[in-house]
């Protein structure tokens, strides 16, 4: 059922399917992702045990492990147990098992540490970007920064091995241009001819308190950056919940209120950032406004599937469909 306002976001809402891979049809992918999720369970448990001194954590972590391992076993035996089988579903089931045991954001402390470190270097980073000679170079460096930020992912095995790095190390590790999917010049050309009125940026989930966390980070950032400060003060920059449980994005399940606000504000650019939103889901989605899909591929199997090395960059710019 299409809900009101979805046509402002999706070009053909009735044809929209968020998921890139159908694990019911693709047996190789199914086997890979079930195995990967099974390996992740142990990592999540170890992380939970190491990052709290709550006396109940051991029993809760064990119950989470049992919950998810049993769910994965069931899906091996009966892949259609949930009617569909996608990476989005596997991540949603993981989130459900975590929440059932009171783990609402396993990485909260880690994120706080990284946010504090990032805010400490924000001023010098902004000065660096401001010093660039033209808008084209500034936008390029801003995009590289978003991609480098996308490297920080404690749920991705390939990243954990290199994650003691800061922004500048991450910038070194992302793929040099031309990227695997490289639509940056196409977007920069468009920016020279037009101005986007309002952008909606879908960023990573952070448990149920993403909005509170993001509001707080923006308040701190606004003390450093007058542009952000002014945008927050006028209400031009706002934080909203996308209503998703896990890191993927099903545009059919965002709230009517958010759809309406996007329409009222005249959103004419949608930015999907990160693997969950731009690669596992929405990679093939046709949106009804201009769109950017950007991510670093932090999974070797997926990178190979896409025809590139680990840490390949996906940067897709698509103009809104022309009126016929």
PDB file of C-alpha atoms in Angstrom:
ATOM      1  CA  UNK A   1       0.000   0.000   0.000  1.00  0.00           C
ATOM      2  CA  UNK A   2       1.450   3.359  -0.980  1.00  0.00           C
ATOM      3  CA  UNK A   3       1.232   5.954   1.757  1.00  0.00           C
ATOM      4  CA  UNK A   4       0.578   9.630   1.120  1.00  0.00           C
ATOM      5  CA  UNK A   5       3.543  11.620  -0.106  1.00  0.00           C
ATOM      6  CA  UNK A   6       5.733   8.716  -1.220  1.00  0.00           C
ATOM      7  CA  UNK A   7       5.544   9.833  -4.848  1.00  0.00           C
ATOM      8  CA  UNK A   8       7.562  12.914  -3.864  1.00  0.00           C
ATOM      9  CA  UNK A   9      10.460  10.586  -3.035  1.00  0.00           C
ATOM     10  CA  UNK A  10      10.066   7.588  -5.335  1.00  0.00           C
ATOM     11  CA  UNK A  11       9.687   7.854  -9.103  1.00  0.00           C
ATOM     12  CA  UNK A  12       7.445   4.797  -9.383  1.00  0.00           C
ATOM     13  CA  UNK A  13       6.406   3.838  -5.838  1.00  0.00           C
ATOM     14  CA  UNK A  14       4.545   0.701  -6.934  1.00  0.00           C
ATOM     15  CA  UNK A  15       7.714  -0.678  -8.592  1.00  0.00           C
ATOM     16  CA  UNK A  16      10.028   0.135  -5.665  1.00  0.00           C
ATOM     17  CA  UNK A  17      11.907  -2.743  -4.089  1.00  0.00           C
ATOM     18  CA  UNK A  18      14.493  -1.586  -1.532  1.00  0.00           C
ATOM     19  CA  UNK A  19      16.687  -4.683  -1.533  1.00  0.00           C
ATOM     20  CA  UNK A  20      19.624  -5.080  -3.924  1.00  0.00           C
ATOM     21  CA  UNK A  21      20.152  -8.818  -3.414  1.00  0.00           C
ATOM     22  CA  UNK A  22      17.419 -11.445  -3.163  1.00  0.00           C
ATOM     23  CA  UNK A  23      18.991 -14.161  -1.006  1.00  0.00           C
ATOM     24  CA  UNK A  24      16.202 -16.599  -1.863  1.00  0.00           C
ATOM     25  CA  UNK A  25      17.267 -16.623  -5.511  1.00  0.00           C
ATOM     26  CA  UNK A  26      21.016 -16.041  -5.079  1.00  0.00           C
ATOM     27  CA  UNK A  27      22.326 -19.135  -3.272  1.00  0.00           C
ATOM     28  CA  UNK A  28      25.978 -18.060  -3.242  1.00  0.00           C
ATOM     29  CA  UNK A  29      25.035 -14.727  -1.654  1.00  0.00           C
ATOM     30  CA  UNK A  30      22.719 -16.464   0.835  1.00  0.00           C
ATOM     31  CA  UNK A  31      25.467 -18.814   2.013  1.00  0.00           C
ATOM     32  CA  UNK A  32      27.971 -15.955   2.293  1.00  0.00           C
ATOM     33  CA  UNK A  33      25.705 -13.620   4.286  1.00  0.00           C
ATOM     34  CA  UNK A  34      24.399 -16.307   6.651  1.00  0.00           C
ATOM     35  CA  UNK A  35      28.016 -17.294   7.410  1.00  0.00           C
ATOM     36  CA  UNK A  36      29.054 -13.661   7.825  1.00  0.00           C
ATOM     37  CA  UNK A  37      26.196 -12.931  10.243  1.00  0.00           C
ATOM     38  CA  UNK A  38      27.075 -16.045  12.234  1.00  0.00           C
ATOM     39  CA  UNK A  39      30.683 -14.851  12.605  1.00  0.00           C
ATOM     40  CA  UNK A  40      29.514 -11.384  13.621  1.00  0.00           C
ATOM     41  CA  UNK A  41      27.544 -12.788  16.573  1.00  0.00           C
ATOM     42  CA  UNK A  42      30.741 -13.732  18.414  1.00  0.00           C
ATOM     43  CA  UNK A  43      32.217 -10.310  17.758  1.00  0.00           C
ATOM     44  CA  UNK A  44      29.097  -8.530  19.051  1.00  0.00           C
ATOM     45  CA  UNK A  45      29.104 -10.664  22.211  1.00  0.00           C
ATOM     46  CA  UNK A  46      32.789  -9.956  22.882  1.00  0.00           C
ATOM     47  CA  UNK A  47      32.234  -6.238  22.315  1.00  0.00           C
ATOM     48  CA  UNK A  48      29.266  -6.194  24.703  1.00  0.00           C
ATOM     49  CA  UNK A  49      31.269  -7.993  27.416  1.00  0.00           C
ATOM     50  CA  UNK A  50      34.285  -5.718  27.048  1.00  0.00           C
ATOM     51  CA  UNK A  51      32.405  -2.420  27.053  1.00  0.00           C
ATOM     52  CA  UNK A  52      30.299  -2.505  30.208  1.00  0.00           C
ATOM     53  CA  UNK A  53      30.633  -3.560  33.800  1.00  0.00           C
ATOM     54  CA  UNK A  54      26.904  -4.240  34.155  1.00  0.00           C
ATOM     55  CA  UNK A  55      26.642  -7.511  36.149  1.00  0.00           C
ATOM     56  CA  UNK A  56      23.752  -8.723  33.949  1.00  0.00           C
ATOM     57  CA  UNK A  57      25.690  -8.327  30.699  1.00  0.00           C
ATOM     58  CA  UNK A  58      26.996 -11.904  30.497  1.00  0.00           C
ATOM     59  CA  UNK A  59      23.601 -13.553  30.684  1.00  0.00           C
ATOM     60  CA  UNK A  60      22.062 -10.959  28.337  1.00  0.00           C
ATOM     61  CA  UNK A  61      24.868 -11.388  25.798  1.00  0.00           C
ATOM     62  CA  UNK A  62      24.420 -15.169  25.919  1.00  0.00           C
ATOM     63  CA  UNK A  63      20.668 -14.818  25.376  1.00  0.00           C
ATOM     64  CA  UNK A  64      21.278 -12.471  22.428  1.00  0.00           C
ATOM     65  CA  UNK A  65      23.695 -14.993  20.907  1.00  0.00           C
ATOM     66  CA  UNK A  66      21.211 -17.856  21.312  1.00  0.00           C
ATOM     67  CA  UNK A  67      18.390 -15.749  19.860  1.00  0.00           C
ATOM     68  CA  UNK A  68      20.308 -14.795  16.708  1.00  0.00           C
ATOM     69  CA  UNK A  69      22.069 -18.116  16.117  1.00  0.00           C
ATOM     70  CA  UNK A  70      18.720 -19.931  16.345  1.00  0.00           C
ATOM     71  CA  UNK A  71      17.152 -17.450  13.898  1.00  0.00           C
ATOM     72  CA  UNK A  72      20.012 -18.014  11.423  1.00  0.00           C
ATOM     73  CA  UNK A  73      19.698 -21.796  11.802  1.00  0.00           C
ATOM     74  CA  UNK A  74      16.009 -21.580  11.014  1.00  0.00           C
ATOM     75  CA  UNK A  75      16.747 -19.525   7.897  1.00  0.00           C
ATOM     76  CA  UNK A  76      19.297 -22.095   6.711  1.00  0.00           C
ATOM     77  CA  UNK A  77      16.669 -24.832   6.972  1.00  0.00           C
ATOM     78  CA  UNK A  78      13.765 -22.716   5.807  1.00  0.00           C
ATOM     79  CA  UNK A  79      14.909 -19.624   3.852  1.00  0.00           C
ATOM     80  CA  UNK A  80      11.292 -18.478   3.337  1.00  0.00           C
ATOM     81  CA  UNK A  81      10.557 -18.434   7.093  1.00  0.00           C
ATOM     82  CA  UNK A  82       9.999 -14.652   6.936  1.00  0.00           C
ATOM     83  CA  UNK A  83       8.528 -14.616   3.441  1.00  0.00           C
ATOM     84  CA  UNK A  84      11.635 -12.946   2.013  1.00  0.00           C
ATOM     85  CA  UNK A  85      15.350 -13.186   2.682  1.00  0.00           C
ATOM     86  CA  UNK A  86      17.559 -10.136   2.252  1.00  0.00           C
ATOM     87  CA  UNK A  87      20.535  -8.508   3.971  1.00  0.00           C
ATOM     88  CA  UNK A  88      18.045  -5.985   5.376  1.00  0.00           C
ATOM     89  CA  UNK A  89      16.074  -8.797   7.017  1.00  0.00           C
ATOM     90  CA  UNK A  90      19.213 -10.417   8.483  1.00  0.00           C
ATOM     91  CA  UNK A  91      20.283  -7.085   9.991  1.00  0.00           C
ATOM     92  CA  UNK A  92      16.769  -6.373  11.281  1.00  0.00           C
ATOM     93  CA  UNK A  93      16.595  -9.769  13.018  1.00  0.00           C
ATOM     94  CA  UNK A  94      19.995  -9.041  14.582  1.00  0.00           C
ATOM     95  CA  UNK A  95      18.676  -5.694  15.840  1.00  0.00           C
ATOM     96  CA  UNK A  96      15.545  -7.360  17.251  1.00  0.00           C
ATOM     97  CA  UNK A  97      17.628  -9.939  19.173  1.00  0.00           C
ATOM     98  CA  UNK A  98      19.930  -7.194  20.518  1.00  0.00           C
ATOM     99  CA  UNK A  99      17.030  -5.019  21.673  1.00  0.00           C
ATOM    100  CA  UNK A 100      15.233  -7.973  23.282  1.00  0.00           C
ATOM    101  CA  UNK A 101      18.194  -8.211  25.670  1.00  0.00           C
ATOM    102  CA  UNK A 102      18.467  -4.492  26.340  1.00  0.00           C
ATOM    103  CA  UNK A 103      21.315  -3.746  23.893  1.00  0.00           C
ATOM    104  CA  UNK A 104      19.939  -0.613  22.242  1.00  0.00           C
ATOM    105  CA  UNK A 105      23.241   0.683  20.914  1.00  0.00           C
ATOM    106  CA  UNK A 106      26.195  -1.603  21.357  1.00  0.00           C
ATOM    107  CA  UNK A 107      28.645   0.975  19.995  1.00  0.00           C
ATOM    108  CA  UNK A 108      27.434   3.984  21.973  1.00  0.00           C
ATOM    109  CA  UNK A 109      30.625   4.549  23.994  1.00  0.00           C
ATOM    110  CA  UNK A 110      32.799   4.009  20.928  1.00  0.00           C
ATOM    111  CA  UNK A 111      30.746   6.528  18.950  1.00  0.00           C
ATOM    112  CA  UNK A 112      31.001   9.080  21.759  1.00  0.00           C
ATOM    113  CA  UNK A 113      34.779   8.692  21.739  1.00  0.00           C
ATOM    114  CA  UNK A 114      34.909   9.085  17.934  1.00  0.00           C
ATOM    115  CA  UNK A 115      32.481  12.042  17.956  1.00  0.00           C
ATOM    116  CA  UNK A 116      34.629  13.848  20.532  1.00  0.00           C
ATOM    117  CA  UNK A 117      37.782  13.187  18.488  1.00  0.00           C
ATOM    118  CA  UNK A 118      36.070  14.383  15.280  1.00  0.00           C
ATOM    119  CA  UNK A 119      34.744  17.570  16.909  1.00  0.00           C
ATOM    120  CA  UNK A 120      38.242  18.350  18.216  1.00  0.00           C
ATOM    121  CA  UNK A 121      39.597  18.427  14.652  1.00  0.00           C
ATOM    122  CA  UNK A 122      36.543  20.030  12.997  1.00  0.00           C
ATOM    123  CA  UNK A 123      37.853  23.594  13.121  1.00  0.00           C
ATOM    124  CA  UNK A 124      41.125  22.779  11.345  1.00  0.00           C
ATOM    125  CA  UNK A 125      39.302  20.598   8.796  1.00  0.00           C
ATOM    126  CA  UNK A 126      36.876  23.418   7.949  1.00  0.00           C
ATOM    127  CA  UNK A 127      39.792  25.856   7.589  1.00  0.00           C
ATOM    128  CA  UNK A 128      41.470  23.399   5.204  1.00  0.00           C
ATOM    129  CA  UNK A 129      38.339  23.199   3.034  1.00  0.00           C
ATOM    130  CA  UNK A 130      37.771  26.984   3.141  1.00  0.00           C
ATOM    131  CA  UNK A 131      41.335  27.524   1.929  1.00  0.00           C
ATOM    132  CA  UNK A 132      40.737  25.588  -1.310  1.00  0.00           C
ATOM    133  CA  UNK A 133      40.666  27.890  -4.360  1.00  0.00           C
ATOM    134  CA  UNK A 134      37.237  27.075  -5.822  1.00  0.00           C
ATOM    135  CA  UNK A 135      33.859  25.494  -5.119  1.00  0.00           C
ATOM    136  CA  UNK A 136      34.578  22.445  -7.244  1.00  0.00           C
ATOM    137  CA  UNK A 137      37.609  21.527  -5.144  1.00  0.00           C
ATOM    138  CA  UNK A 138      35.717  22.292  -1.930  1.00  0.00           C
ATOM    139  CA  UNK A 139      32.817  19.996  -2.855  1.00  0.00           C
ATOM    140  CA  UNK A 140      35.264  17.266  -3.905  1.00  0.00           C
ATOM    141  CA  UNK A 141      37.010  17.437  -0.541  1.00  0.00           C
ATOM    142  CA  UNK A 142      33.683  17.495   1.345  1.00  0.00           C
ATOM    143  CA  UNK A 143      32.601  14.349  -0.550  1.00  0.00           C
ATOM    144  CA  UNK A 144      35.934  12.663   0.205  1.00  0.00           C
ATOM    145  CA  UNK A 145      35.385  13.539   3.859  1.00  0.00           C
ATOM    146  CA  UNK A 146      31.927  11.937   3.880  1.00  0.00           C
ATOM    147  CA  UNK A 147      33.381   8.791   2.317  1.00  0.00           C
ATOM    148  CA  UNK A 148      36.258   8.726   4.796  1.00  0.00           C
ATOM    149  CA  UNK A 149      33.748   9.084   7.630  1.00  0.00           C
ATOM    150  CA  UNK A 150      31.890   6.136   6.146  1.00  0.00           C
ATOM    151  CA  UNK A 151      34.989   4.010   6.834  1.00  0.00           C
ATOM    152  CA  UNK A 152      34.274   4.096  10.575  1.00  0.00           C
ATOM    153  CA  UNK A 153      32.137   1.010  11.048  1.00  0.00           C
ATOM    154  CA  UNK A 154      32.567  -1.253  14.051  1.00  0.00           C
ATOM    155  CA  UNK A 155      30.242  -3.830  12.527  1.00  0.00           C
ATOM    156  CA  UNK A 156      32.475  -4.432   9.474  1.00  0.00           C
ATOM    157  CA  UNK A 157      35.274  -6.919  10.000  1.00  0.00           C
ATOM    158  CA  UNK A 158      37.504  -5.461   7.300  1.00  0.00           C
ATOM    159  CA  UNK A 159      37.403  -2.076   9.005  1.00  0.00           C
ATOM    160  CA  UNK A 160      38.010  -3.128  12.596  1.00  0.00           C
ATOM    161  CA  UNK A 161      41.546  -4.154  11.689  1.00  0.00           C
ATOM    162  CA  UNK A 162      42.448  -0.621  10.553  1.00  0.00           C
ATOM    163  CA  UNK A 163      40.173   1.489  12.725  1.00  0.00           C
ATOM    164  CA  UNK A 164      42.657   2.961  15.136  1.00  0.00           C
ATOM    165  CA  UNK A 165      43.053   5.644  12.512  1.00  0.00           C
ATOM    166  CA  UNK A 166      41.637   9.137  12.352  1.00  0.00           C
ATOM    167  CA  UNK A 167      40.059  11.017   9.444  1.00  0.00           C
ATOM    168  CA  UNK A 168      43.346  11.547   7.613  1.00  0.00           C
ATOM    169  CA  UNK A 169      44.282   7.849   7.718  1.00  0.00           C
ATOM    170  CA  UNK A 170      40.798   6.990   6.468  1.00  0.00           C
ATOM    171  CA  UNK A 171      41.186   9.507   3.615  1.00  0.00           C
ATOM    172  CA  UNK A 172      44.356   7.669   2.566  1.00  0.00           C
ATOM    173  CA  UNK A 173      42.611   4.288   2.568  1.00  0.00           C
ATOM    174  CA  UNK A 174      39.656   5.084   0.317  1.00  0.00           C
ATOM    175  CA  UNK A 175      40.063   4.326  -3.364  1.00  0.00           C
ATOM    176  CA  UNK A 176      41.772   6.918  -5.569  1.00  0.00           C
ATOM    177  CA  UNK A 177      39.715   8.333  -8.418  1.00  0.00           C
ATOM    178  CA  UNK A 178      38.372   7.266 -10.778  1.00  0.00           C
ATOM    179  CA  UNK A 179      36.166   5.462  -8.253  1.00  0.00           C
ATOM    180  CA  UNK A 180      34.383   2.184  -9.005  1.00  0.00           C
ATOM    181  CA  UNK A 181      31.200   4.197  -9.577  1.00  0.00           C
ATOM    182  CA  UNK A 182      32.256   7.782 -10.148  1.00  0.00           C
ATOM    183  CA  UNK A 183      29.498  10.319 -10.738  1.00  0.00           C
ATOM    184  CA  UNK A 184      31.220  13.155  -8.889  1.00  0.00           C
ATOM    185  CA  UNK A 185      32.046  15.234 -11.982  1.00  0.00           C
ATOM    186  CA  UNK A 186      28.493  14.796 -13.258  1.00  0.00           C
ATOM    187  CA  UNK A 187      27.168  16.230  -9.970  1.00  0.00           C
ATOM    188  CA  UNK A 188      29.743  19.044  -9.861  1.00  0.00           C
ATOM    189  CA  UNK A 189      28.781  20.004 -13.437  1.00  0.00           C
ATOM    190  CA  UNK A 190      25.138  20.136 -12.314  1.00  0.00           C
ATOM    191  CA  UNK A 191      26.061  22.366  -9.341  1.00  0.00           C
ATOM    192  CA  UNK A 192      27.604  24.884 -11.721  1.00  0.00           C
ATOM    193  CA  UNK A 193      24.241  25.243 -13.486  1.00  0.00           C
ATOM    194  CA  UNK A 194      21.736  24.957 -10.640  1.00  0.00           C
ATOM    195  CA  UNK A 195      21.290  25.235  -6.895  1.00  0.00           C
ATOM    196  CA  UNK A 196      19.560  22.546  -4.853  1.00  0.00           C
ATOM    197  CA  UNK A 197      16.853  24.130  -2.733  1.00  0.00           C
ATOM    198  CA  UNK A 198      16.744  21.585   0.098  1.00  0.00           C
ATOM    199  CA  UNK A 199      18.567  18.277   0.687  1.00  0.00           C
ATOM    200  CA  UNK A 200      17.444  15.285   2.736  1.00  0.00           C
ATOM    201  CA  UNK A 201      20.457  13.280   3.907  1.00  0.00           C
ATOM    202  CA  UNK A 202      19.820   9.741   5.139  1.00  0.00           C
ATOM    203  CA  UNK A 203      22.688   8.802   7.444  1.00  0.00           C
ATOM    204  CA  UNK A 204      23.599   5.746   9.506  1.00  0.00           C
ATOM    205  CA  UNK A 205      21.379   4.446  12.266  1.00  0.00           C
ATOM    206  CA  UNK A 206      22.672   4.677  15.805  1.00  0.00           C
ATOM    207  CA  UNK A 207      20.169   2.692  17.824  1.00  0.00           C
ATOM    208  CA  UNK A 208      16.961   4.299  19.044  1.00  0.00           C
ATOM    209  CA  UNK A 209      18.624   7.512  20.206  1.00  0.00           C
ATOM    210  CA  UNK A 210      20.152   8.576  16.874  1.00  0.00           C
ATOM    211  CA  UNK A 211      18.139  11.818  16.921  1.00  0.00           C
ATOM    212  CA  UNK A 212      19.256  12.766  20.445  1.00  0.00           C
ATOM    213  CA  UNK A 213      22.865  11.857  19.652  1.00  0.00           C
ATOM    214  CA  UNK A 214      22.884  13.739  16.353  1.00  0.00           C
ATOM    215  CA  UNK A 215      21.215  16.808  17.885  1.00  0.00           C
ATOM    216  CA  UNK A 216      23.939  16.896  20.539  1.00  0.00           C
ATOM    217  CA  UNK A 217      26.765  16.519  17.994  1.00  0.00           C
ATOM    218  CA  UNK A 218      25.280  19.341  15.884  1.00  0.00           C
ATOM    219  CA  UNK A 219      24.996  21.613  18.936  1.00  0.00           C
ATOM    220  CA  UNK A 220      28.694  21.066  19.639  1.00  0.00           C
ATOM    221  CA  UNK A 221      29.593  21.538  15.958  1.00  0.00           C
ATOM    222  CA  UNK A 222      27.580  24.780  15.811  1.00  0.00           C
ATOM    223  CA  UNK A 223      29.839  26.284  18.488  1.00  0.00           C
ATOM    224  CA  UNK A 224      32.745  25.717  16.083  1.00  0.00           C
ATOM    225  CA  UNK A 225      31.076  26.534  12.761  1.00  0.00           C
ATOM    226  CA  UNK A 226      28.980  29.723  12.346  1.00  0.00           C
ATOM    227  CA  UNK A 227      27.324  28.340   9.184  1.00  0.00           C
ATOM    228  CA  UNK A 228      25.919  25.381  11.121  1.00  0.00           C
ATOM    229  CA  UNK A 229      24.999  27.662  14.002  1.00  0.00           C
ATOM    230  CA  UNK A 230      22.953  29.954  11.744  1.00  0.00           C
ATOM    231  CA  UNK A 231      21.243  27.018   9.989  1.00  0.00           C
ATOM    232  CA  UNK A 232      20.215  25.465  13.307  1.00  0.00           C
ATOM    233  CA  UNK A 233      18.970  28.813  14.633  1.00  0.00           C
ATOM    234  CA  UNK A 234      16.747  29.458  11.596  1.00  0.00           C
ATOM    235  CA  UNK A 235      15.460  25.879  11.394  1.00  0.00           C
ATOM    236  CA  UNK A 236      17.042  25.371   7.969  1.00  0.00           C
ATOM    237  CA  UNK A 237      18.981  22.421   9.426  1.00  0.00           C
ATOM    238  CA  UNK A 238      16.862  19.876  11.296  1.00  0.00           C
ATOM    239  CA  UNK A 239      17.299  16.295  12.487  1.00  0.00           C
ATOM    240  CA  UNK A 240      14.498  13.793  11.952  1.00  0.00           C
ATOM    241  CA  UNK A 241      14.071  10.073  12.540  1.00  0.00           C
ATOM    242  CA  UNK A 242      13.751   7.879   9.444  1.00  0.00           C
ATOM    243  CA  UNK A 243      11.946   5.253  11.529  1.00  0.00           C
ATOM    244  CA  UNK A 244      14.270   2.391  10.534  1.00  0.00           C
ATOM    245  CA  UNK A 245      15.259  -0.394  12.923  1.00  0.00           C
ATOM    246  CA  UNK A 246      18.627  -1.302  11.428  1.00  0.00           C
ATOM    247  CA  UNK A 247      21.167   0.287   9.072  1.00  0.00           C
ATOM    248  CA  UNK A 248      19.145  -0.363   5.891  1.00  0.00           C
ATOM    249  CA  UNK A 249      16.498   1.968   4.487  1.00  0.00           C
ATOM    250  CA  UNK A 250      13.084   0.979   3.196  1.00  0.00           C
ATOM    251  CA  UNK A 251      11.629   4.224   1.890  1.00  0.00           C
ATOM    252  CA  UNK A 252       8.118   2.731   2.118  1.00  0.00           C
ATOM    253  CA  UNK A 253       8.364   2.705   5.921  1.00  0.00           C
ATOM    254  CA  UNK A 254       9.379   6.300   6.607  1.00  0.00           C
ATOM    255  CA  UNK A 255       6.645   8.217   8.379  1.00  0.00           C
ATOM    256  CA  UNK A 256       3.904  10.188   6.662  1.00  0.00           C
ATOM    257  CA  UNK A 257       5.036  13.184   8.712  1.00  0.00           C
ATOM    258  CA  UNK A 258       8.568  13.017   7.317  1.00  0.00           C
ATOM    259  CA  UNK A 259       7.279  12.590   3.752  1.00  0.00           C
ATOM    260  CA  UNK A 260       5.026  15.609   4.191  1.00  0.00           C
ATOM    261  CA  UNK A 261       7.812  17.735   5.654  1.00  0.00           C
ATOM    262  CA  UNK A 262      10.126  16.824   2.762  1.00  0.00           C
ATOM    263  CA  UNK A 263       7.424  17.917   0.328  1.00  0.00           C
ATOM    264  CA  UNK A 264       6.643  21.167   2.201  1.00  0.00           C
ATOM    265  CA  UNK A 265      10.341  22.070   2.448  1.00  0.00           C
ATOM    266  CA  UNK A 266      10.760  21.385  -1.268  1.00  0.00           C
ATOM    267  CA  UNK A 267      13.395  18.656  -1.019  1.00  0.00           C
ATOM    268  CA  UNK A 268      15.029  18.382  -4.444  1.00  0.00           C
ATOM    269  CA  UNK A 269      18.110  16.349  -3.516  1.00  0.00           C
ATOM    270  CA  UNK A 270      18.130  13.075  -1.593  1.00  0.00           C
ATOM    271  CA  UNK A 271      21.491  11.821  -0.333  1.00  0.00           C
ATOM    272  CA  UNK A 272      21.789   8.175   0.711  1.00  0.00           C
ATOM    273  CA  UNK A 273      25.016   7.674   2.629  1.00  0.00           C
ATOM    274  CA  UNK A 274      26.622   4.388   3.618  1.00  0.00           C
ATOM    275  CA  UNK A 275      26.384   0.737   2.608  1.00  0.00           C
ATOM    276  CA  UNK A 276      23.132   0.026   4.443  1.00  0.00           C
ATOM    277  CA  UNK A 277      21.201   2.798   2.681  1.00  0.00           C
ATOM    278  CA  UNK A 278      22.977   3.091  -0.679  1.00  0.00           C
ATOM    279  CA  UNK A 279      24.219  -0.431  -1.398  1.00  0.00           C
ATOM    280  CA  UNK A 280      22.323  -3.155   0.509  1.00  0.00           C
ATOM    281  CA  UNK A 281      19.184  -1.138  -0.174  1.00  0.00           C
ATOM    282  CA  UNK A 282      18.249   1.508  -2.775  1.00  0.00           C
ATOM    283  CA  UNK A 283      21.203   0.815  -5.077  1.00  0.00           C
ATOM    284  CA  UNK A 284      18.721   0.275  -7.939  1.00  0.00           C
ATOM    285  CA  UNK A 285      15.985   2.589  -6.664  1.00  0.00           C
ATOM    286  CA  UNK A 286      14.767   5.366  -8.941  1.00  0.00           C
ATOM    287  CA  UNK A 287      14.012   8.487  -6.965  1.00  0.00           C
ATOM    288  CA  UNK A 288      11.742  11.290  -8.108  1.00  0.00           C
ATOM    289  CA  UNK A 289      14.270  14.031  -7.306  1.00  0.00           C
ATOM    290  CA  UNK A 290      18.016  14.368  -7.917  1.00  0.00           C
ATOM    291  CA  UNK A 291      19.924  11.859  -5.818  1.00  0.00           C
ATOM    292  CA  UNK A 292      23.371  10.953  -4.566  1.00  0.00           C
ATOM    293  CA  UNK A 293      24.206   7.424  -3.424  1.00  0.00           C
ATOM    294  CA  UNK A 294      27.586   7.195  -1.765  1.00  0.00           C
ATOM    295  CA  UNK A 295      29.381   4.501   0.186  1.00  0.00           C
ATOM    296  CA  UNK A 296      32.716   2.809   0.738  1.00  0.00           C
ATOM    297  CA  UNK A 297      32.450  -0.948   0.095  1.00  0.00           C
ATOM    298  CA  UNK A 298      33.755  -2.364   3.373  1.00  0.00           C
ATOM    299  CA  UNK A 299      33.118  -5.970   2.479  1.00  0.00           C
ATOM    300  CA  UNK A 300      35.539  -7.902   0.263  1.00  0.00           C
ATOM    301  CA  UNK A 301      32.913 -10.306  -1.115  1.00  0.00           C
ATOM    302  CA  UNK A 302      30.573  -7.470  -2.090  1.00  0.00           C
ATOM    303  CA  UNK A 303      33.422  -5.433  -3.587  1.00  0.00           C
ATOM    304  CA  UNK A 304      34.369  -8.421  -5.745  1.00  0.00           C
ATOM    305  CA  UNK A 305      30.726  -8.859  -6.784  1.00  0.00           C
ATOM    306  CA  UNK A 306      30.692  -5.220  -7.897  1.00  0.00           C
ATOM    307  CA  UNK A 307      33.983  -5.665  -9.755  1.00  0.00           C
ATOM    308  CA  UNK A 308      36.340  -3.685  -7.535  1.00  0.00           C
ATOM    309  CA  UNK A 309      38.784  -4.030  -4.637  1.00  0.00           C
ATOM    310  CA  UNK A 310      37.954  -3.715  -0.939  1.00  0.00           C
ATOM    311  CA  UNK A 311      37.267  -0.066   0.025  1.00  0.00           C
ATOM    312  CA  UNK A 312      36.038   0.756  -3.480  1.00  0.00           C
ATOM    313  CA  UNK A 313      33.973   3.932  -3.622  1.00  0.00           C
ATOM    314  CA  UNK A 314      30.382   4.090  -4.822  1.00  0.00           C
ATOM    315  CA  UNK A 315      29.435   7.640  -5.826  1.00  0.00           C
ATOM    316  CA  UNK A 316      26.330   7.679  -7.995  1.00  0.00           C
ATOM    317  CA  UNK A 317      24.594  10.891  -9.026  1.00  0.00           C
ATOM    318  CA  UNK A 318      21.239  10.604 -10.787  1.00  0.00           C
ATOM    319  CA  UNK A 319      19.174  13.470 -12.184  1.00  0.00           C
ATOM    320  CA  UNK A 320      15.491  13.325 -11.440  1.00  0.00           C
ATOM    321  CA  UNK A 321      13.573  11.554 -14.219  1.00  0.00           C
ATOM    322  CA  UNK A 322      12.536  13.993 -16.937  1.00  0.00           C
ATOM    323  CA  UNK A 323       8.871  14.828 -17.324  1.00  0.00           C
ATOM    324  CA  UNK A 324       7.291  13.026 -20.244  1.00  0.00           C
TER     325      UNK A 324
END
